[in-house]
C-alpha cells in the first residue's frame, strides 16, 4: 500500500513538473529566428507581402522573422520543404490557393491534413491584363480574340490561382484554350507579358503595378464586384457584362502537430501586424488589399476551397 502511494505521488509530481516546464517552454516562444518559406520566386506578390509582414512580426515577437524563397514545381518544392520541418512554430509556409490545387493534382507527398492554418493576410482580386505588343486594349477585344484563337497566357505557375482563373474563364465564356507559359512567380509572369513573350494573363495588382504604371501592361478588367482602389478607371467584369469574380488568397500555415498555444501566438502576432500602421501603409502603397482571417476562419476557408475546387478540378486534367 505504501509503495502504491509513493508511486502515485511520484507520478503526480512528474506530471506537475512536465506541465510546469512545458507551459514555460510555450510561454517563452519564440526563442529563436522564425522562417517564412515562400514557394515562389523573389520579387513576386507573395514574396513582397511576406517581407512587409516579416519586418513587423519581428518587432511583435521579439525574434527575427525572415523570408526564404524556394520556388519551383508550381510551388510544390517550397510547400514540401516547409511542411517537412519540425512542428515547432519556427517554420511558417506562405500558403496560397496553389496548396489546394497541388494536393488535388496528386503530385504532392502532403495533404490538407499536413498543414495548420495561422491566418490569412490578403485577398487580391484577379485582373485581366494584356501586353502592349498584343494589340489588345479592351476586355471586349480580349474576349473576341480569345474565342477566335489560342492566345498565349503567362501564369506564375501551373495550378496557381491565376492559372485556375484562366481555366474557369475559358470554360465559362467559351474561349479557345490558352497556350500557357507557366513561370516561377508573378515577377516572371509579368516580365513575360511586358517583354512581348505572352499576349495576356490574369494577375493581381501588386506584382504588376510598376509595369502597369509604365504602360507596358494594360489592365482590361477587375474580377471583383467592386473596382480596385488603385485602378479606379478600370471597370469590373460585371460592369462590362461578364459575371466573373475570382481572386488570390494569401496566408500562413505551419506543419501539422504544431502546439495549439504556438499557433495562437503566431496568429495573434499576424493580427497585430496586419493592424499596424506600417503594414497598412506598405500594403496600400503596393496595392495589396488587406483581409485578415484568424486561424480558425482561414482553416475553414481552406477546407471550403478544397471542397469547391474538387468539383471543377477536371479543368486542370484536361490541359
CSV table of C-alpha atoms in Angstrom, one decimal:
chain,number,residue,atom,x,y,z
A,1,UNK,CA,0.0,0.0,0.0
A,2,UNK,CA,2.9,2.3,0.9
A,3,UNK,CA,4.7,1.6,-2.3
A,4,UNK,CA,1.5,2.2,-4.3
A,5,UNK,CA,1.1,5.6,-2.6
A,6,UNK,CA,4.7,6.5,-3.3
A,7,UNK,CA,4.2,5.6,-7.0
A,8,UNK,CA,1.1,7.8,-7.2
A,9,UNK,CA,2.9,10.7,-5.6
A,10,UNK,CA,5.9,10.2,-7.9
A,11,UNK,CA,3.6,10.1,-11.0
A,12,UNK,CA,1.7,13.2,-9.8
A,13,UNK,CA,5.0,15.1,-9.3
A,14,UNK,CA,6.2,14.1,-12.7
A,15,UNK,CA,3.0,15.3,-14.3
A,16,UNK,CA,3.2,18.6,-12.4
A,17,UNK,CA,6.8,19.2,-13.5
A,18,UNK,CA,6.1,18.2,-17.1
A,19,UNK,CA,3.2,20.7,-17.2
A,20,UNK,CA,5.1,23.4,-15.5
A,21,UNK,CA,8.2,23.1,-17.7
A,22,UNK,CA,6.0,22.6,-20.8
A,23,UNK,CA,4.0,25.7,-20.1
A,24,UNK,CA,7.2,27.7,-19.5
A,25,UNK,CA,8.5,26.5,-22.9
A,26,UNK,CA,5.4,27.6,-24.7
A,27,UNK,CA,5.4,30.9,-22.7
A,28,UNK,CA,8.9,31.5,-24.0
A,29,UNK,CA,8.0,31.0,-27.6
A,30,UNK,CA,9.7,32.2,-29.8
A,31,UNK,CA,13.2,31.7,-28.6
A,32,UNK,CA,14.9,31.9,-32.0
A,33,UNK,CA,14.6,33.0,-35.6
A,34,UNK,CA,11.3,32.2,-37.4
A,35,UNK,CA,11.4,31.4,-41.1
A,36,UNK,CA,8.6,32.1,-43.6
A,37,UNK,CA,9.0,29.8,-46.6
A,38,UNK,CA,7.7,31.4,-49.8
A,39,UNK,CA,7.2,28.8,-52.5
A,40,UNK,CA,7.6,31.4,-55.3
A,41,UNK,CA,10.4,33.4,-56.8
A,42,UNK,CA,11.7,36.6,-55.1
A,43,UNK,CA,10.0,39.8,-56.2
A,44,UNK,CA,6.5,38.3,-56.7
A,45,UNK,CA,3.3,39.3,-54.9
A,46,UNK,CA,3.6,36.7,-52.2
A,47,UNK,CA,7.3,37.4,-51.5
A,48,UNK,CA,6.7,41.1,-51.2
A,49,UNK,CA,3.7,40.7,-48.9
A,50,UNK,CA,5.7,38.3,-46.6
A,51,UNK,CA,8.7,40.7,-46.4
A,52,UNK,CA,6.4,43.5,-45.3
A,53,UNK,CA,4.8,41.3,-42.6
A,54,UNK,CA,8.1,39.7,-41.5
A,55,UNK,CA,9.5,43.1,-40.6
A,56,UNK,CA,6.5,43.9,-38.4
A,57,UNK,CA,6.3,40.4,-36.8
A,58,UNK,CA,9.9,40.7,-35.9
A,59,UNK,CA,9.0,43.7,-33.7
A,60,UNK,CA,6.0,42.0,-32.2
A,61,UNK,CA,7.6,38.6,-31.4
A,62,UNK,CA,11.0,39.9,-30.4
A,63,UNK,CA,12.8,37.5,-32.6
A,64,UNK,CA,13.9,37.8,-36.2
A,65,UNK,CA,11.4,36.7,-38.8
A,66,UNK,CA,13.0,36.0,-42.2
A,67,UNK,CA,11.8,35.1,-45.7
A,68,UNK,CA,13.2,32.0,-47.5
A,69,UNK,CA,12.2,31.9,-51.2
A,70,UNK,CA,12.0,28.3,-52.6
A,71,UNK,CA,10.3,28.4,-56.0
A,72,UNK,CA,9.7,25.6,-58.4
A,73,UNK,CA,7.2,22.9,-59.3
A,74,UNK,CA,4.2,25.2,-59.2
A,75,UNK,CA,5.0,25.9,-55.5
A,76,UNK,CA,5.3,22.2,-54.6
A,77,UNK,CA,9.1,22.4,-53.8
A,78,UNK,CA,8.6,25.1,-51.2
A,79,UNK,CA,5.4,23.7,-49.8
A,80,UNK,CA,7.0,20.2,-49.4
A,81,UNK,CA,10.1,21.7,-47.7
A,82,UNK,CA,8.1,23.8,-45.2
A,83,UNK,CA,5.7,21.0,-44.2
A,84,UNK,CA,8.6,18.6,-43.6
A,85,UNK,CA,10.2,20.9,-41.0
A,86,UNK,CA,9.7,20.3,-37.2
A,87,UNK,CA,6.2,21.2,-36.0
A,88,UNK,CA,7.5,23.7,-33.5
A,89,UNK,CA,6.3,27.0,-35.0
A,90,UNK,CA,9.7,28.1,-36.3
A,91,UNK,CA,8.8,27.4,-39.9
A,92,UNK,CA,5.8,29.0,-41.5
A,93,UNK,CA,4.6,28.4,-45.0
A,94,UNK,CA,3.2,31.2,-47.1
A,95,UNK,CA,0.1,29.4,-48.2
A,96,UNK,CA,-2.0,30.3,-51.3
A,97,UNK,CA,-4.6,28.6,-53.4
A,98,UNK,CA,-1.8,26.6,-55.1
A,99,UNK,CA,-1.6,24.5,-51.9
A,100,UNK,CA,-5.1,23.2,-52.5
A,101,UNK,CA,-4.7,22.7,-56.3
A,102,UNK,CA,-1.3,21.0,-55.9
A,103,UNK,CA,-2.9,18.5,-53.5
A,104,UNK,CA,-5.7,17.8,-55.9
A,105,UNK,CA,-3.2,17.2,-58.7
A,106,UNK,CA,-1.9,14.1,-56.9
A,107,UNK,CA,1.7,15.2,-57.3
A,108,UNK,CA,2.4,16.0,-53.7
A,109,UNK,CA,3.6,14.0,-50.7
A,110,UNK,CA,1.4,16.1,-48.4
A,111,UNK,CA,-2.3,16.5,-48.0
A,112,UNK,CA,-4.7,19.0,-46.4
A,113,UNK,CA,-4.2,17.4,-43.0
A,114,UNK,CA,-0.5,18.2,-43.1
A,115,UNK,CA,-0.9,21.9,-42.5
A,116,UNK,CA,-2.5,24.0,-39.8
A,117,UNK,CA,-3.7,27.5,-40.7
A,118,UNK,CA,-2.2,30.5,-38.9
A,119,UNK,CA,-4.3,33.2,-40.7
A,120,UNK,CA,-5.0,35.0,-43.9
A,121,UNK,CA,-3.5,38.4,-44.6
A,122,UNK,CA,-4.7,39.2,-48.1
A,123,UNK,CA,-7.3,38.6,-50.7
A,124,UNK,CA,-6.4,40.0,-54.1
A,125,UNK,CA,-8.9,40.1,-57.0
A,126,UNK,CA,-7.7,38.9,-60.4
A,127,UNK,CA,-7.1,41.5,-63.1
A,128,UNK,CA,-7.3,40.6,-66.8
A,129,UNK,CA,-4.2,42.1,-68.4
A,130,UNK,CA,-2.6,42.2,-71.8
A,131,UNK,CA,0.9,43.1,-73.0
A,132,UNK,CA,1.1,46.2,-75.1
A,133,UNK,CA,2.5,44.2,-78.0
A,134,UNK,CA,-0.6,42.0,-78.1
A,135,UNK,CA,-2.7,44.7,-79.8
A,136,UNK,CA,-5.5,44.0,-77.2
A,137,UNK,CA,-6.6,47.2,-75.5
A,138,UNK,CA,-10.1,46.3,-74.1
A,139,UNK,CA,-11.9,43.4,-72.5
A,140,UNK,CA,-14.2,43.0,-75.5
A,141,UNK,CA,-11.1,42.8,-77.8
A,142,UNK,CA,-9.7,40.2,-75.4
A,143,UNK,CA,-12.9,38.1,-75.5
A,144,UNK,CA,-13.2,38.3,-79.3
A,145,UNK,CA,-9.5,37.3,-79.8
A,146,UNK,CA,-9.7,34.6,-77.2
A,147,UNK,CA,-12.7,33.0,-78.8
A,148,UNK,CA,-11.2,33.1,-82.3
A,149,UNK,CA,-7.7,31.8,-81.5
A,150,UNK,CA,-5.5,30.3,-78.7
A,151,UNK,CA,-3.8,33.3,-77.1
A,152,UNK,CA,-0.5,32.9,-75.1
A,153,UNK,CA,-1.2,33.3,-71.4
A,154,UNK,CA,1.5,33.8,-68.9
A,155,UNK,CA,1.0,32.5,-65.3
A,156,UNK,CA,3.1,32.4,-62.1
A,157,UNK,CA,2.9,28.6,-62.2
A,158,UNK,CA,0.8,25.6,-63.0
A,159,UNK,CA,-2.3,25.3,-60.8
A,160,UNK,CA,-1.8,28.8,-59.2
A,161,UNK,CA,-4.9,31.0,-58.7
A,162,UNK,CA,-4.1,32.9,-61.9
A,163,UNK,CA,-4.0,29.7,-63.9
A,164,UNK,CA,-7.2,28.4,-62.3
A,165,UNK,CA,-8.9,31.7,-63.0
A,166,UNK,CA,-7.9,31.5,-66.7
A,167,UNK,CA,-9.2,27.9,-66.9
A,168,UNK,CA,-12.5,28.8,-65.3
A,169,UNK,CA,-12.8,31.8,-67.6
A,170,UNK,CA,-12.2,29.6,-70.6
A,171,UNK,CA,-15.0,27.3,-69.5
A,172,UNK,CA,-17.4,30.0,-68.5
A,173,UNK,CA,-17.2,32.1,-71.6
A,174,UNK,CA,-16.4,29.5,-74.3
A,175,UNK,CA,-12.9,30.7,-75.0
A,176,UNK,CA,-10.3,28.8,-77.1
A,177,UNK,CA,-8.0,27.1,-74.6
A,178,UNK,CA,-5.0,29.3,-73.9
A,179,UNK,CA,-1.4,28.4,-74.7
A,180,UNK,CA,0.1,28.6,-71.2
A,181,UNK,CA,3.5,29.9,-70.3
A,182,UNK,CA,4.0,28.8,-66.7
A,183,UNK,CA,6.7,30.6,-64.7
A,184,UNK,CA,8.1,30.5,-61.2
A,185,UNK,CA,6.3,33.5,-59.8
A,186,UNK,CA,4.3,36.7,-60.5
A,187,UNK,CA,7.5,38.7,-61.2
A,188,UNK,CA,8.4,36.3,-64.0
A,189,UNK,CA,4.8,36.2,-65.2
A,190,UNK,CA,4.5,40.0,-65.8
A,191,UNK,CA,8.0,40.1,-67.3
A,192,UNK,CA,6.9,37.7,-70.0
A,193,UNK,CA,3.9,40.0,-70.7
A,194,UNK,CA,5.9,43.2,-70.7
A,195,UNK,CA,8.5,41.6,-72.9
A,196,UNK,CA,6.0,40.6,-75.5
A,197,UNK,CA,6.6,36.9,-75.0
A,198,UNK,CA,3.0,36.3,-73.9
A,199,UNK,CA,-0.2,38.1,-75.0
A,200,UNK,CA,-2.5,38.0,-72.0
A,201,UNK,CA,-2.8,36.8,-68.4
A,202,UNK,CA,-4.7,37.1,-65.2
A,203,UNK,CA,-2.7,38.6,-62.3
A,204,UNK,CA,-3.1,40.8,-59.2
A,205,UNK,CA,-2.3,44.4,-59.0
A,206,UNK,CA,0.6,44.3,-56.6
A,207,UNK,CA,3.0,42.3,-58.8
A,208,UNK,CA,2.1,44.2,-61.9
A,209,UNK,CA,1.7,47.7,-60.5
A,210,UNK,CA,5.1,49.0,-61.8
A,211,UNK,CA,4.7,47.7,-65.3
A,212,UNK,CA,1.1,48.9,-65.4
A,213,UNK,CA,2.2,52.4,-64.4
A,214,UNK,CA,4.9,52.3,-67.1
A,215,UNK,CA,2.3,51.4,-69.7
A,216,UNK,CA,3.9,48.0,-70.5
A,217,UNK,CA,0.9,46.0,-69.3
A,218,UNK,CA,-2.7,47.1,-69.9
A,219,UNK,CA,-5.3,46.3,-67.2
A,220,UNK,CA,-8.5,45.4,-69.0
A,221,UNK,CA,-11.0,44.4,-66.2
A,222,UNK,CA,-11.1,43.6,-62.5
A,223,UNK,CA,-12.6,40.2,-61.5
A,224,UNK,CA,-14.5,41.5,-58.5
A,225,UNK,CA,-17.8,43.1,-57.6
A,226,UNK,CA,-16.1,46.4,-56.9
A,227,UNK,CA,-13.4,48.4,-58.7
A,228,UNK,CA,-9.9,48.2,-57.4
A,229,UNK,CA,-8.9,51.2,-55.4
A,230,UNK,CA,-5.6,51.5,-57.2
A,231,UNK,CA,-7.3,51.3,-60.6
A,232,UNK,CA,-10.4,53.4,-60.3
A,233,UNK,CA,-10.7,53.8,-64.1
A,234,UNK,CA,-10.7,50.1,-64.8
A,235,UNK,CA,-14.2,48.6,-64.9
A,236,UNK,CA,-15.2,45.3,-63.3
A,237,UNK,CA,-16.1,42.3,-65.3
A,238,UNK,CA,-19.7,42.7,-64.2
A,239,UNK,CA,-19.8,46.3,-65.4
A,240,UNK,CA,-18.7,45.1,-68.8
A,241,UNK,CA,-21.3,42.4,-69.0
A,242,UNK,CA,-19.4,39.4,-67.7
A,243,UNK,CA,-20.3,37.8,-64.4
A,244,UNK,CA,-17.0,36.6,-63.1
A,245,UNK,CA,-15.4,37.0,-59.6
A,246,UNK,CA,-12.2,35.4,-58.6
A,247,UNK,CA,-9.1,36.3,-56.6
A,248,UNK,CA,-5.9,35.1,-54.9
A,249,UNK,CA,-5.9,34.5,-51.2
A,250,UNK,CA,-2.7,34.5,-49.1
A,251,UNK,CA,-1.9,33.4,-45.6
A,252,UNK,CA,0.3,31.4,-43.4
A,253,UNK,CA,0.3,27.8,-42.1
A,254,UNK,CA,2.6,25.6,-40.1
A,255,UNK,CA,3.2,21.8,-40.1
A,256,UNK,CA,0.6,19.6,-38.5
A,257,UNK,CA,1.4,18.8,-34.9
A,258,UNK,CA,2.4,22.3,-34.0
A,259,UNK,CA,1.1,23.0,-30.4
A,260,UNK,CA,-2.1,25.0,-30.2
A,261,UNK,CA,-0.5,27.6,-28.0
A,262,UNK,CA,2.2,28.3,-30.6
A,263,UNK,CA,-0.4,28.5,-33.3
A,264,UNK,CA,-2.3,31.0,-31.2
A,265,UNK,CA,0.8,33.1,-30.6
A,266,UNK,CA,1.6,33.3,-34.3
A,267,UNK,CA,-2.0,34.0,-35.3
A,268,UNK,CA,-2.2,36.8,-32.8
A,269,UNK,CA,1.1,38.3,-34.0
A,270,UNK,CA,-0.1,38.2,-37.6
A,271,UNK,CA,-3.3,40.0,-36.5
A,272,UNK,CA,-1.3,42.7,-34.7
A,273,UNK,CA,1.0,43.0,-37.8
A,274,UNK,CA,-2.0,43.5,-40.1
A,275,UNK,CA,-3.4,46.2,-37.9
A,276,UNK,CA,-0.2,48.1,-37.6
A,277,UNK,CA,0.2,51.4,-39.4
A,278,UNK,CA,3.4,50.3,-41.0
A,279,UNK,CA,1.9,47.2,-42.7
A,280,UNK,CA,-1.3,49.0,-43.7
A,281,UNK,CA,0.7,51.8,-45.4
A,282,UNK,CA,3.1,49.4,-47.1
A,283,UNK,CA,0.2,47.2,-48.3
A,284,UNK,CA,-1.7,50.2,-49.6
A,285,UNK,CA,1.4,51.6,-51.3
A,286,UNK,CA,2.0,48.3,-53.0
A,287,UNK,CA,-1.6,47.7,-54.0
A,288,UNK,CA,-2.2,44.6,-51.7
A,289,UNK,CA,-5.7,44.5,-50.3
A,290,UNK,CA,-5.6,43.5,-46.6
A,291,UNK,CA,-8.1,40.9,-45.5
A,292,UNK,CA,-7.2,39.3,-42.2
A,293,UNK,CA,-8.7,36.0,-41.1
A,294,UNK,CA,-7.7,34.2,-37.8
A,295,UNK,CA,-6.5,30.6,-37.7
A,296,UNK,CA,-9.9,29.0,-37.4
A,297,UNK,CA,-11.6,31.1,-40.1
A,298,UNK,CA,-8.7,30.7,-42.5
A,299,UNK,CA,-8.7,26.9,-41.9
A,300,UNK,CA,-12.4,26.8,-42.7
A,301,UNK,CA,-11.8,28.9,-45.9
A,302,UNK,CA,-9.1,26.4,-47.0
A,303,UNK,CA,-11.4,23.4,-46.3
A,304,UNK,CA,-14.2,25.1,-48.3
A,305,UNK,CA,-11.8,25.9,-51.2
A,306,UNK,CA,-10.7,22.3,-51.3
A,307,UNK,CA,-14.3,21.1,-51.5
A,308,UNK,CA,-15.2,23.6,-54.2
A,309,UNK,CA,-12.0,23.1,-56.2
A,310,UNK,CA,-12.6,19.3,-56.1
A,311,UNK,CA,-15.8,19.9,-58.1
A,312,UNK,CA,-14.0,21.7,-61.0
A,313,UNK,CA,-10.5,20.2,-60.9
A,314,UNK,CA,-11.1,18.3,-64.1
A,315,UNK,CA,-10.3,21.5,-65.9
A,316,UNK,CA,-6.7,21.1,-65.0
A,317,UNK,CA,-6.7,17.4,-66.0
A,318,UNK,CA,-7.9,18.4,-69.5
A,319,UNK,CA,-5.0,20.9,-70.0
